[in-house]
Coordinates of C-alpha atoms and ligand atoms in Angstrom, one line a residue:
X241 CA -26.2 15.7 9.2
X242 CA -28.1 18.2 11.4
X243 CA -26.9 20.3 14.2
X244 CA -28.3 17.5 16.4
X245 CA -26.2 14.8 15.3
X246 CA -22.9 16.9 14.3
X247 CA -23.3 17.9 18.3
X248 CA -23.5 13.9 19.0
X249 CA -20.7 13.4 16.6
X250 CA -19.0 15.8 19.3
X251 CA -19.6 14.5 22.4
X252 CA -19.1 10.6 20.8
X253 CA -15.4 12.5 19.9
X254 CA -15.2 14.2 23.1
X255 CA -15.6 10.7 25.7
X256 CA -12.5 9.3 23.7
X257 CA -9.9 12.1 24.6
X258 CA -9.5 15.2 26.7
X259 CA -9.1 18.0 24.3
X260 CA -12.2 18.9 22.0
X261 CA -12.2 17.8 18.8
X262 CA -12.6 20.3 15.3
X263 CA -15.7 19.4 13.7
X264 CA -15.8 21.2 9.8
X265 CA -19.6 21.6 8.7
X266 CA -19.5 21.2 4.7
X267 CA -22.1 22.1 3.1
X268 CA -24.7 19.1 1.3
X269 CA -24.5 20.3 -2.4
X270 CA -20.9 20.7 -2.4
X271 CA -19.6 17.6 -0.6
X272 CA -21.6 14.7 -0.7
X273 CA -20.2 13.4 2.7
X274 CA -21.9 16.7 4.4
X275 CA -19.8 16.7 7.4
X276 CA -16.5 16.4 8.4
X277 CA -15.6 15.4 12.0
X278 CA -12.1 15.9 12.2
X279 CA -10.0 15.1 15.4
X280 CA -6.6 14.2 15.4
X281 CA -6.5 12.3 18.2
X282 CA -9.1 10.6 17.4
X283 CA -8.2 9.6 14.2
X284 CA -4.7 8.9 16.1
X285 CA -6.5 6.4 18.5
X286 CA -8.7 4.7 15.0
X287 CA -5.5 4.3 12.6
X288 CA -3.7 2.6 16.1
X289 CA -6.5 -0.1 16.3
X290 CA -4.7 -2.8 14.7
X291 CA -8.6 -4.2 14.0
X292 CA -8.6 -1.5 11.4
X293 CA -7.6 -1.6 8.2
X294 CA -4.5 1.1 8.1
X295 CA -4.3 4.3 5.3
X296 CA -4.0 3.5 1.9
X297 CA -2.2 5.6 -0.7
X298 CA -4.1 6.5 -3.5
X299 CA -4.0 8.4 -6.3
X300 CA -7.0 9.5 -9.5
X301 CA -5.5 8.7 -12.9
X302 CA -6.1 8.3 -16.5
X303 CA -4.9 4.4 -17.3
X304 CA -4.0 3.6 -20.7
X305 CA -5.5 0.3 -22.6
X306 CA -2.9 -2.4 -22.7
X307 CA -1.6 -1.8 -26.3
X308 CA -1.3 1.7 -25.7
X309 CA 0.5 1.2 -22.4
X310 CA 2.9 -1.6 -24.6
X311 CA 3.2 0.7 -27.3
X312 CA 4.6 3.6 -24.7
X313 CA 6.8 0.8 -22.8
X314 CA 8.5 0.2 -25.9
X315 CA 9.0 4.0 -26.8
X316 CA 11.2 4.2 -23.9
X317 CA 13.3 1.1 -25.2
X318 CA 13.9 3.0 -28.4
X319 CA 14.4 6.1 -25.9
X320 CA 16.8 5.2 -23.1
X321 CA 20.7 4.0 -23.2
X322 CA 21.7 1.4 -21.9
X323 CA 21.4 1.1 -18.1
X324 CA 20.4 4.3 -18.1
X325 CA 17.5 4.3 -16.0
X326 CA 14.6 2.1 -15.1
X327 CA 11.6 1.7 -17.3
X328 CA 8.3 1.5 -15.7
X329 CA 6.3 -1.7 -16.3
X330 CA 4.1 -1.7 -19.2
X331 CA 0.8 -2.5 -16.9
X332 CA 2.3 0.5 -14.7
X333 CA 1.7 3.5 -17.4
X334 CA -0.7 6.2 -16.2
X335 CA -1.0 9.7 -16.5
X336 CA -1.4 11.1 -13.0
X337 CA -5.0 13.2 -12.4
X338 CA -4.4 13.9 -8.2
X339 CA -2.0 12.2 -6.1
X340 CA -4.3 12.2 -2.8
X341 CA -1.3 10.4 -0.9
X342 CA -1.9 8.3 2.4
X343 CA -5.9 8.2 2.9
X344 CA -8.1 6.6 5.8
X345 CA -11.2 4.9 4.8
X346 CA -13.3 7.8 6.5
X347 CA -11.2 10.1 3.6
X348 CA -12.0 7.5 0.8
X349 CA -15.9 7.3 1.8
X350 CA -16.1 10.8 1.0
X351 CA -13.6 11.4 -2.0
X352 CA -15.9 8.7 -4.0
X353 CA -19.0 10.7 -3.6
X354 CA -17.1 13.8 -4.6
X355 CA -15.0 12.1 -7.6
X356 CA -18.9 10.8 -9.0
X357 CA -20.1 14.3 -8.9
X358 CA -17.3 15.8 -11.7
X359 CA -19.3 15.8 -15.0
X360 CA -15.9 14.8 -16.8
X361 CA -16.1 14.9 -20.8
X362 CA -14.4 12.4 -23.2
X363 CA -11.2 13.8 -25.1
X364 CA -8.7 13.2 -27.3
X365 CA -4.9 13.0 -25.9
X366 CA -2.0 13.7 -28.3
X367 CA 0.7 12.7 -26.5
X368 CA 4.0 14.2 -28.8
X369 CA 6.1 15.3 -26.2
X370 CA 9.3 13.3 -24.8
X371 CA 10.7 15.0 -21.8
X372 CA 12.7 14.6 -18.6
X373 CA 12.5 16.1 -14.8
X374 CA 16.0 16.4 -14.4
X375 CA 15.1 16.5 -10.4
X376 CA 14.1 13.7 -10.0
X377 CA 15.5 11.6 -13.0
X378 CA 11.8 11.4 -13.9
X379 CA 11.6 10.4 -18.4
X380 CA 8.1 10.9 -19.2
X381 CA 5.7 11.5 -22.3
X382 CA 3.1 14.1 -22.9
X383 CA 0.8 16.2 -24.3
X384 CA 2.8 19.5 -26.3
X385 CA -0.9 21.0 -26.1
X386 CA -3.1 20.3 -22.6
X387 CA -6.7 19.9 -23.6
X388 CA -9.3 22.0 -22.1
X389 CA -11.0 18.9 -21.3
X390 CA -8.3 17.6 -19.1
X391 CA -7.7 20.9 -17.6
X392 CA -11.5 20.9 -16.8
X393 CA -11.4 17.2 -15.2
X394 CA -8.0 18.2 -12.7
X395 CA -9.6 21.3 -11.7
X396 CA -13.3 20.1 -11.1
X397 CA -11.6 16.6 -9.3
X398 CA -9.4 18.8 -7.0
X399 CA -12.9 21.3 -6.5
X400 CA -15.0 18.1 -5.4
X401 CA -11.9 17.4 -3.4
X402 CA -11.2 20.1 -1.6
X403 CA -15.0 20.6 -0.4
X404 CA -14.6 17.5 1.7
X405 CA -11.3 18.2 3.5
X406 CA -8.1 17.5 0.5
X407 CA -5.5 19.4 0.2
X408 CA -4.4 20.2 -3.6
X409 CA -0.8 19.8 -4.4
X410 CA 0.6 23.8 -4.3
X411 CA 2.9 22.9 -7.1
X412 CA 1.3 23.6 -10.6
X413 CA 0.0 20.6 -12.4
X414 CA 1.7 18.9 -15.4
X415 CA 0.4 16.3 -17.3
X416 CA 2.7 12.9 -18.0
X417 CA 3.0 9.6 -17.8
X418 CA 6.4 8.6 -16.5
X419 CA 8.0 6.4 -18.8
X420 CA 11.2 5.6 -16.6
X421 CA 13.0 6.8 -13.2
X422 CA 16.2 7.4 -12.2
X423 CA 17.1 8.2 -15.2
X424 CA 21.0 10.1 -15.1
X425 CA 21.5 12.1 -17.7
X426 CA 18.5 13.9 -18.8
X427 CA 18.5 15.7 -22.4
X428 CA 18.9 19.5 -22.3
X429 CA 15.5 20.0 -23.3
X430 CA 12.1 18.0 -24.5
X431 CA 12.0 16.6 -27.7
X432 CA 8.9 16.2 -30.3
X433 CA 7.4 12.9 -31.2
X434 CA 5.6 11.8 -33.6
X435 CA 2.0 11.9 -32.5
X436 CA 0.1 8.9 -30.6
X437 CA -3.6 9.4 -29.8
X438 CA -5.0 8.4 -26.7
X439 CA -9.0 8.2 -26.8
X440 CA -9.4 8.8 -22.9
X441 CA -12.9 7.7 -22.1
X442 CA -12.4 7.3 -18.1
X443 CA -10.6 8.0 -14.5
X444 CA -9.8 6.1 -12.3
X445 CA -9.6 6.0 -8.2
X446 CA -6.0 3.8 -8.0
X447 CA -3.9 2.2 -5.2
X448 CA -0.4 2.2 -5.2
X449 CA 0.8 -1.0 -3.1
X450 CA 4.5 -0.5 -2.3
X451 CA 6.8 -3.7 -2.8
X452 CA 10.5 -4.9 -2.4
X453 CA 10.6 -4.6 -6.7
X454 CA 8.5 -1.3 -6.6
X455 CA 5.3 0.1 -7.0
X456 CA 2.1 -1.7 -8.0
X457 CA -1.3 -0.2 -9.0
X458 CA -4.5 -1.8 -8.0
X459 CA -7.5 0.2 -9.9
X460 CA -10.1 0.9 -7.5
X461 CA -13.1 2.3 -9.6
X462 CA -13.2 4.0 -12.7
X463 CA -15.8 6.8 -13.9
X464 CA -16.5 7.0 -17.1
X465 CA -16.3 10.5 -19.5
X466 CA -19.3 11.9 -20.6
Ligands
2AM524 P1 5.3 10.4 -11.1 O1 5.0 9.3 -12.0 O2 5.8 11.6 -11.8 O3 6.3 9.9 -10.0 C1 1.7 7.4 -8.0 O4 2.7 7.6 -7.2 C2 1.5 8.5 -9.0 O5 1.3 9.7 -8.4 C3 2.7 8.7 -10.0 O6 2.2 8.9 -11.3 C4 3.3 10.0 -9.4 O7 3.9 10.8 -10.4 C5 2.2 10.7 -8.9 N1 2.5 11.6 -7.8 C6 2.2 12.9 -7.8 N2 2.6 13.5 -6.7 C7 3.3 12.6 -6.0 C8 3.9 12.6 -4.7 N3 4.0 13.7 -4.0 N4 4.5 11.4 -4.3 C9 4.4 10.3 -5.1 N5 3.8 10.2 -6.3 C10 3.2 11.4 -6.7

């Protein structure tokens, strides 16, 4: 967008309301959005349009094949006591790449672009690691070791991200797949396992559609691994 049409962009923002709006230039290589027109009120005025469709809440993942997700289902059988927390639904088993949280579809137009510009290679997750987030009664399994690769695909998502308006989560990343929640009594500390191998070959864009029973995951688009 030139200086022309980001000064349009303005005015178009400016009839709807009586404070100015921000606009945030972004540079073409970076974001492939380009510009970011960013008004509160304006976005305040879209999202109470019942004629639009409202924020979704979306998330990037790594999702499991159906046999691996069944084979992890039924490792936190063997795990858990009875009534001892709630095991996530096979089909529901992923491991977590950026939780982007409540998203217009102005926000989703241009976090696509960005996620098809990480170069994102294939790898090979060892997940041999049970553990527990005693916090938030959270039993989950993981890699012991984090491959570069993966390290490489969170940190060049969150880049691409970032260059069109997202926030990163401040909290440092670790990677699981949450096996069950509210679990009570979490073990004093995480236990080995005896490996499984995950051949991760994609990501995915997902949205989390919240119901009366819990969570369910629609996937959006996948990329694949290079
Ligand atoms: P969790 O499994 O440890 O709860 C969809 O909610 C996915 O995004 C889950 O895998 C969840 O991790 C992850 N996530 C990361 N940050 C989150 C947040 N602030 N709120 C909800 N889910 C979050």
């Amino acid at each position: 967008m030139g200086s022309d049409q980001a000064w349009s962009a303005w005015r178009r923002a400016d009839a709807v309301k009586s404070r100015p709006c921000r606009i945030w230039f972004v540079e073409e290589s970076v974001c492939p959005s380009l510009v970011r027109v960013d008004c509160l009120r304006m976005n305040s005025l879209i999202n109470s349009d019942p004629s639009q469709p409202k924020a979704k809440r979306l998330f990037f993942a790594l999702w499991p094949e159906e046999d691996l997700q069944q084979q992890l289902y039924e490792l936190a059988g063997q795990t858990l006591m009875a009534n001892a927390g709630r095991r996530v639904a096979a089909e529901n088993i992923h491991l977590t790449l950026a939780f982007l949280g409540s998203v217009t579809e102005p926000d989703q137009a241009r976090y696509e672009p960005a996620a098809s510009q990480v170069q994102g290679k294939k790898f090979t997750l060892t997940l041999d690691q049970l553990g527990c987030f005693r916090r938030s009664g959270i039993l989950w399994v993981g890699p012991s070791q984090i491959p570069a690769e993966l390290l490489a695909l969170v940190g060049e998502l969150n880049q691409a991200l970032q260059t069109c308006g997202f926030t990163p989560a401040s909290r440092a990343y670790r990677a699981h797949l949450t096996l069950a929640r509210n679990v009570q009594q979490c073990p004093d500390r995480d236990v080995g396992l005896s490996p499984i191998f995950w051949e991760v070959r994609q990501f995915a864009l997902v949205q989390s559609h919240t119901a009366s029973h819990g969570a369910t995951y629609e996937i959006l688009r996948r990329w694949e691994l290079v």
